[in-house]
XYZ file of C-alpha atoms in Angstrom:
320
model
C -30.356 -51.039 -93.651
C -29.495 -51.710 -96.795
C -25.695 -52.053 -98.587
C -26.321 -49.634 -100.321
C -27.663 -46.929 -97.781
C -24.741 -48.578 -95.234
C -22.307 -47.033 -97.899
C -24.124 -43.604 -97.759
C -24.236 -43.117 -94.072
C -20.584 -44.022 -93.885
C -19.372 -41.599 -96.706
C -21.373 -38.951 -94.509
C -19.814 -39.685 -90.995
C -16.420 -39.599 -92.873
C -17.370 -36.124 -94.464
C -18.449 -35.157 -91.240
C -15.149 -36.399 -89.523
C -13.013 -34.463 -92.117
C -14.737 -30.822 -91.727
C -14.082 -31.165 -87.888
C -10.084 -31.620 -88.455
C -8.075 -28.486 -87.953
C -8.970 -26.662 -91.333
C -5.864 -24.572 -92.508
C -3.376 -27.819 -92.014
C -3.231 -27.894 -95.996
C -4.145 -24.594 -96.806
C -1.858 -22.087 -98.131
C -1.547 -19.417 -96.386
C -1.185 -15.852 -97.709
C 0.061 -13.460 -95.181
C -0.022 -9.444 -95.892
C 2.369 -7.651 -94.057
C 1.239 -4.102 -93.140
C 4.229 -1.676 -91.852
C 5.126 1.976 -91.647
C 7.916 3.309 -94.335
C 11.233 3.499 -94.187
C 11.437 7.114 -92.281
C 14.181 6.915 -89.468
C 16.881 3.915 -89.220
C 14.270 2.046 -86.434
C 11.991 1.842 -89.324
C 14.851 1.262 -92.087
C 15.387 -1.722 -89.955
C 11.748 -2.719 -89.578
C 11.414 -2.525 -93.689
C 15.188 -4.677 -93.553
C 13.987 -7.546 -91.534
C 10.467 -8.012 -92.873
C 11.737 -8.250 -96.299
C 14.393 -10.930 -94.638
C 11.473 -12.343 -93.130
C 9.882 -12.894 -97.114
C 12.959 -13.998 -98.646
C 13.649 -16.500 -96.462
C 10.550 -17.707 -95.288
C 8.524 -18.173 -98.773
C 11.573 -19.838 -99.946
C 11.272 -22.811 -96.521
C 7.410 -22.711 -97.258
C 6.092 -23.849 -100.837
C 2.267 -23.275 -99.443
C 3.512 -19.258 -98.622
C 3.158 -16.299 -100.063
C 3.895 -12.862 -98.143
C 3.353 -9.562 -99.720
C 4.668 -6.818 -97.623
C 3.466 -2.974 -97.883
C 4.707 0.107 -95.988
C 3.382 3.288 -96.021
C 3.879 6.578 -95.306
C 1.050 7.911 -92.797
C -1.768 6.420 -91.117
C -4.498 7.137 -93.711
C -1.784 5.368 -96.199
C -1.521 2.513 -94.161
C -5.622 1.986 -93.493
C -6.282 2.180 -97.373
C -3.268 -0.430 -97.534
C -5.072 -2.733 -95.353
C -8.549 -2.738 -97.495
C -6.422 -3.380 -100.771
C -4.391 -6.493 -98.883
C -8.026 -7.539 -97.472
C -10.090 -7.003 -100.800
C -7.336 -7.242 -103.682
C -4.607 -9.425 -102.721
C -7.330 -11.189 -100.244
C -5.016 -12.300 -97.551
C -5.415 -14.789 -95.312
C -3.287 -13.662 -92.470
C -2.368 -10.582 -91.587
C 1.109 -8.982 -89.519
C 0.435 -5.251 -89.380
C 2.642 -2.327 -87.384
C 0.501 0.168 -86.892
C 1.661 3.657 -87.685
C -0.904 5.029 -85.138
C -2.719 3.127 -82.639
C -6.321 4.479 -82.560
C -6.788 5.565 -86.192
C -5.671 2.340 -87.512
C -7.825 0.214 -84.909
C -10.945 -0.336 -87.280
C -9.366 -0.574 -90.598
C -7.467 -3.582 -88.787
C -10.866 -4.907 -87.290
C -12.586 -4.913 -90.567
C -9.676 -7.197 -91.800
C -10.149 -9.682 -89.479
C -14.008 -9.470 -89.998
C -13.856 -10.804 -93.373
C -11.638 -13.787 -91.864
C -8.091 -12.898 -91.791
C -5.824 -14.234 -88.648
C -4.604 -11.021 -87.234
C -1.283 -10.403 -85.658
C -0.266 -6.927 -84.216
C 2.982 -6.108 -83.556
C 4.250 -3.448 -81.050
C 2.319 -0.312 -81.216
C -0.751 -1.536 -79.727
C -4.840 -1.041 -81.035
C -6.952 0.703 -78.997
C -9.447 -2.285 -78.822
C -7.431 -5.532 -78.291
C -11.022 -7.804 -80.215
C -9.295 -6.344 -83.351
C -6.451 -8.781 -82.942
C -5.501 -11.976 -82.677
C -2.435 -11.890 -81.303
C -0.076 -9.173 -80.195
C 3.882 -9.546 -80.433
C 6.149 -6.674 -78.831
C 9.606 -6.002 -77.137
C 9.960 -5.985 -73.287
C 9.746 -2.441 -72.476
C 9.812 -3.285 -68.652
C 13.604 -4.625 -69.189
C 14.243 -1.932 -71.190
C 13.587 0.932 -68.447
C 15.267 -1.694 -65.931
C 17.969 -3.120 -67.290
C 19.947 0.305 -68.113
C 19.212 1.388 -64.285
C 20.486 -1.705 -62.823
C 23.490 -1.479 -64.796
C 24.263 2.488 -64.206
C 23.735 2.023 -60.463
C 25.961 -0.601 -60.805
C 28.662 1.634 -62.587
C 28.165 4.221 -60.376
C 28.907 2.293 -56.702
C 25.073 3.255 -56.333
C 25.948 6.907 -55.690
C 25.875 9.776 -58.389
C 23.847 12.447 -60.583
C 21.948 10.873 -63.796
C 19.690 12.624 -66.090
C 17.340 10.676 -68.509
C 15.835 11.420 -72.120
C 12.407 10.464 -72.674
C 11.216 8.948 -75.897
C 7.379 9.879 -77.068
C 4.536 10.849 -74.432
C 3.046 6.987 -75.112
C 2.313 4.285 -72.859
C 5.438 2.446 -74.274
C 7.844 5.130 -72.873
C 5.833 5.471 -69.859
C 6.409 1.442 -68.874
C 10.165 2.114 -69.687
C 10.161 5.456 -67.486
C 8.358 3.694 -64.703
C 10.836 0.363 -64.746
C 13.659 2.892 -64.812
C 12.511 4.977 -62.015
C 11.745 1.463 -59.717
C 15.325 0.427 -59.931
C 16.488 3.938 -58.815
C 14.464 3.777 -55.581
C 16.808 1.205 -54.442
C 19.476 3.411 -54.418
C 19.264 6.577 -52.621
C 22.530 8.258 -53.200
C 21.698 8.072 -56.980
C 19.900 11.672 -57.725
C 17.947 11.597 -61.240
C 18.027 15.666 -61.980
C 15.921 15.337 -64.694
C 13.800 13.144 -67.447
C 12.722 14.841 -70.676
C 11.284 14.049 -74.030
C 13.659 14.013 -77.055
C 10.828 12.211 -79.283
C 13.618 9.176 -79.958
C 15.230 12.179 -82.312
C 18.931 12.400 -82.497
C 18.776 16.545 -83.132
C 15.798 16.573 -80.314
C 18.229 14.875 -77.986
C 21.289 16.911 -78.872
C 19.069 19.905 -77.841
C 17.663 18.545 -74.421
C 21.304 17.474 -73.642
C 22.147 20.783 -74.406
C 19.854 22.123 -71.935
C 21.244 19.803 -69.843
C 24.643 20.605 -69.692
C 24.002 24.161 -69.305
C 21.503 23.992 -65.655
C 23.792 20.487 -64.308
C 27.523 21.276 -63.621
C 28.222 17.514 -62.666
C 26.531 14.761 -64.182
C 27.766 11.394 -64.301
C 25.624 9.474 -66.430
C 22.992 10.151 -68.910
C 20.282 7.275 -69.818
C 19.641 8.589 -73.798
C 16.424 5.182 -73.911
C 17.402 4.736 -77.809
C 20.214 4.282 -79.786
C 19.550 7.622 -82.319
C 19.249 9.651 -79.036
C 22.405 8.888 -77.730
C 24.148 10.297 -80.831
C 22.839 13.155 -80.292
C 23.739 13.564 -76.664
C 27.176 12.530 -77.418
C 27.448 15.260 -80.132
C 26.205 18.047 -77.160
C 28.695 17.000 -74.907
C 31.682 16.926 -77.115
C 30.421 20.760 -78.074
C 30.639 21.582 -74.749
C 34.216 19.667 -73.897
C 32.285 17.567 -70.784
C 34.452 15.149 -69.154
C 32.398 14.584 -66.260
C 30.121 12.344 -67.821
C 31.379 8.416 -67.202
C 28.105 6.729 -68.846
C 25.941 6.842 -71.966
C 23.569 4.246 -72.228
C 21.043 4.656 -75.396
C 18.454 1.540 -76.337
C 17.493 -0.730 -79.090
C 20.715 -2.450 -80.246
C 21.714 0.305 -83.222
C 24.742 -1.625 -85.601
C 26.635 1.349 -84.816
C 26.219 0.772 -81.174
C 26.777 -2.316 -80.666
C 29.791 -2.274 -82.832
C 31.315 0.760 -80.411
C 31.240 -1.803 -77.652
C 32.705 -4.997 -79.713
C 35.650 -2.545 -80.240
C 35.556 -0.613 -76.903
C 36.214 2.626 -78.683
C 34.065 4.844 -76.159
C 34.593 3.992 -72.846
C 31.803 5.768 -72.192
C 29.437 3.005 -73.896
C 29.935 0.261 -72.447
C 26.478 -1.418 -72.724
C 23.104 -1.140 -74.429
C 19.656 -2.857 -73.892
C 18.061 -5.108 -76.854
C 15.229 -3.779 -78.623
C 15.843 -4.877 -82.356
C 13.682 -4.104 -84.913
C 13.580 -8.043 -85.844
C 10.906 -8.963 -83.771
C 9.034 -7.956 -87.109
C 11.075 -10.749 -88.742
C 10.021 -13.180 -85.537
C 5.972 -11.890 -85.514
C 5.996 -12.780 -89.295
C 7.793 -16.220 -88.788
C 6.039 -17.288 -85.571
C 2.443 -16.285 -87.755
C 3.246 -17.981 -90.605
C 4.051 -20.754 -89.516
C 1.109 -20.967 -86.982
C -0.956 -20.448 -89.734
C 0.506 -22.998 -91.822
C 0.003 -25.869 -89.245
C -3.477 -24.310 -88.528
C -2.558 -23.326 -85.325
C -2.724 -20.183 -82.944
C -0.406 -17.980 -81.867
C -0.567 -17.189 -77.978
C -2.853 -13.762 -77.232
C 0.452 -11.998 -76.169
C 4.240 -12.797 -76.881
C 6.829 -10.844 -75.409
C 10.488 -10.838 -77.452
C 12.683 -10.607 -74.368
C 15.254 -7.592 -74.020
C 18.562 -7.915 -72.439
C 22.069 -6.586 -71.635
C 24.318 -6.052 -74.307
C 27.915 -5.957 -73.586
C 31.401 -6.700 -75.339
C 30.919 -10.356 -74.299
C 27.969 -10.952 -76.608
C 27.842 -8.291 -78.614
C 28.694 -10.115 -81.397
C 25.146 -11.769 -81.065
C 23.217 -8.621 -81.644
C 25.327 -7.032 -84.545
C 24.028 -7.509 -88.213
C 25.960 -5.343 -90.714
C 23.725 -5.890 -93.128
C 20.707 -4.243 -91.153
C 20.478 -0.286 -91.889
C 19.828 -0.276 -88.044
């Protein structure tokens, strides 16, 4: 071999060495960000934290760009995705699907022209449309409001429940709640239903409530806007039987009712913050940016909130 033709074969094995390195490591990345509008405070606080999530992450990352749209209905959203995929052409994509099913292919056609897909809570019907799929613990959410009424309670007492949505979501919560209960016998749940996560739904199932149960001592409301509403139907109907109210999610005005124990009735809530949007666009991101993966499923954890760290979980700021 000549010097010559030496030099050639070595400038290919090097060209050959450098397409097998991990190929986004210099890349920029640019990351759509796909979520529903602004229509209840949940959402108001899923708009507030992604746009956190922008400000402060484009202004770490030089090689970032995030362009965020929300939308109002699930036909919105899928015609969202094929502008982010065709016109802004995105790299990576964190989407929030308004509905599971319809929004299952227009997410799958996004990742089939090469964008890294992350879903966040509301699951796809068909997981291959995804890369990776970020969500709250609704197991601790059903069991950590149990453990901590039966605790309350001396494990003896009447509790009724309000139901969020018929989804699979609500059904995980319902399930953990109901497992907790079984250890304690003397604890009677009278009834569980749906108040659609509705604050005016739940003052009218409370109502309901208060009318066929003549003692109740504590009423699980499973999320924050709910619980506003039950505690509107029982001041209407002057109730004093009632010791507990336990509602979901980590709502500002919640969580600041138990900093300043002004309810004795609230005396805890469950974590469920709309910033795990803010974490599923971080922990992409920056995946991305390192050419890395995220792991198939990541689970932000819930937990007990209580006056001791509720400081931790209240952000005045947030419209949640």
């Amino acid at each position: 071999m000549t010097s010559f033709t030496r030099r050639i074969a070595l400038t290919a094995v090097a060209a050959a060495a450098l397409a097998s390195l991990p190929a986004l490591a210099a890349e920029k990345v640019n990351l759509g960000v796909s979520i529903p509008a602004a229509t209840h405070s949940f959402m108001g606080g899923i708009n507030y934290w992604a746009n956190q999530a922008k400000k402060d992450l484009e202004k770490e990352h030089k090689d970032l760009k995030i362009t965020i749209k929300t939308a109002a209905n699930a036909p919105e959203q899928a015609n969202q995705l094929q502008d982010l995929s065709t016109v802004t052409k995105i790299n990576a994509l964190v989407v929030f699907p308004f509905e599971s099913a319809a929004l299952t292919k227009p997410v799958a056609q996004v990742k089939a022209k090469g964008a890294y897909v992350t879903v966040v809570d509301r699951g796809l019907t068909d997981t291959s449309a995804q890369d990776a799929y970020v969500a709250g613990d609704n197991t601790a959410f059903g069991r950590i409001p149990a453990e901590y009424i039966a605790k309350q309670l001396g494990g003896k007492g009447n509790v009724v429940a309000l139901r969020g949505i018929a989804t699979t979501l609500d059904n995980e919560r319902m399930d953990a709640f109901n497992a907790v209960l079984k250890n304690h016998p003397d604890i009677k749940l009278l009834d569980a239903k749906y108040a659609n996560w509705n604050r005016d739904d739940a003052f009218k199932v409370t109502q309901d409530y208060l009318t066929r149960f003549k003692q109740i001592d504590a009423i699980w409301a499973a999320d924050d806007d709910m619980a506003v509403g039950v505690l509107k139907a029982i001041e209407q109907a002057k109730r004093d039987d009632i010791k507990i109210v336990f509602g979901g999610a980590g709502a500002k005005g919640m969580v600041k009712t138990i900093m300043d124990g002004k309810d004795k009735r609230i005396g805890a809530d469950v974590s469920y913050s709309p910033k795990f949007i803010y974490d599923a666009i971080k922990l992409t991101a920056e995946a991305r940016l390192k050419g890395e993966k995220l792991p198939a499923t990541t689970i932000i954890p819930s937990v007990l909130i209580t006056k001791e760290n509720a400081k931790d979980f209240y952000h005045p700021n947030s419209p949640f």
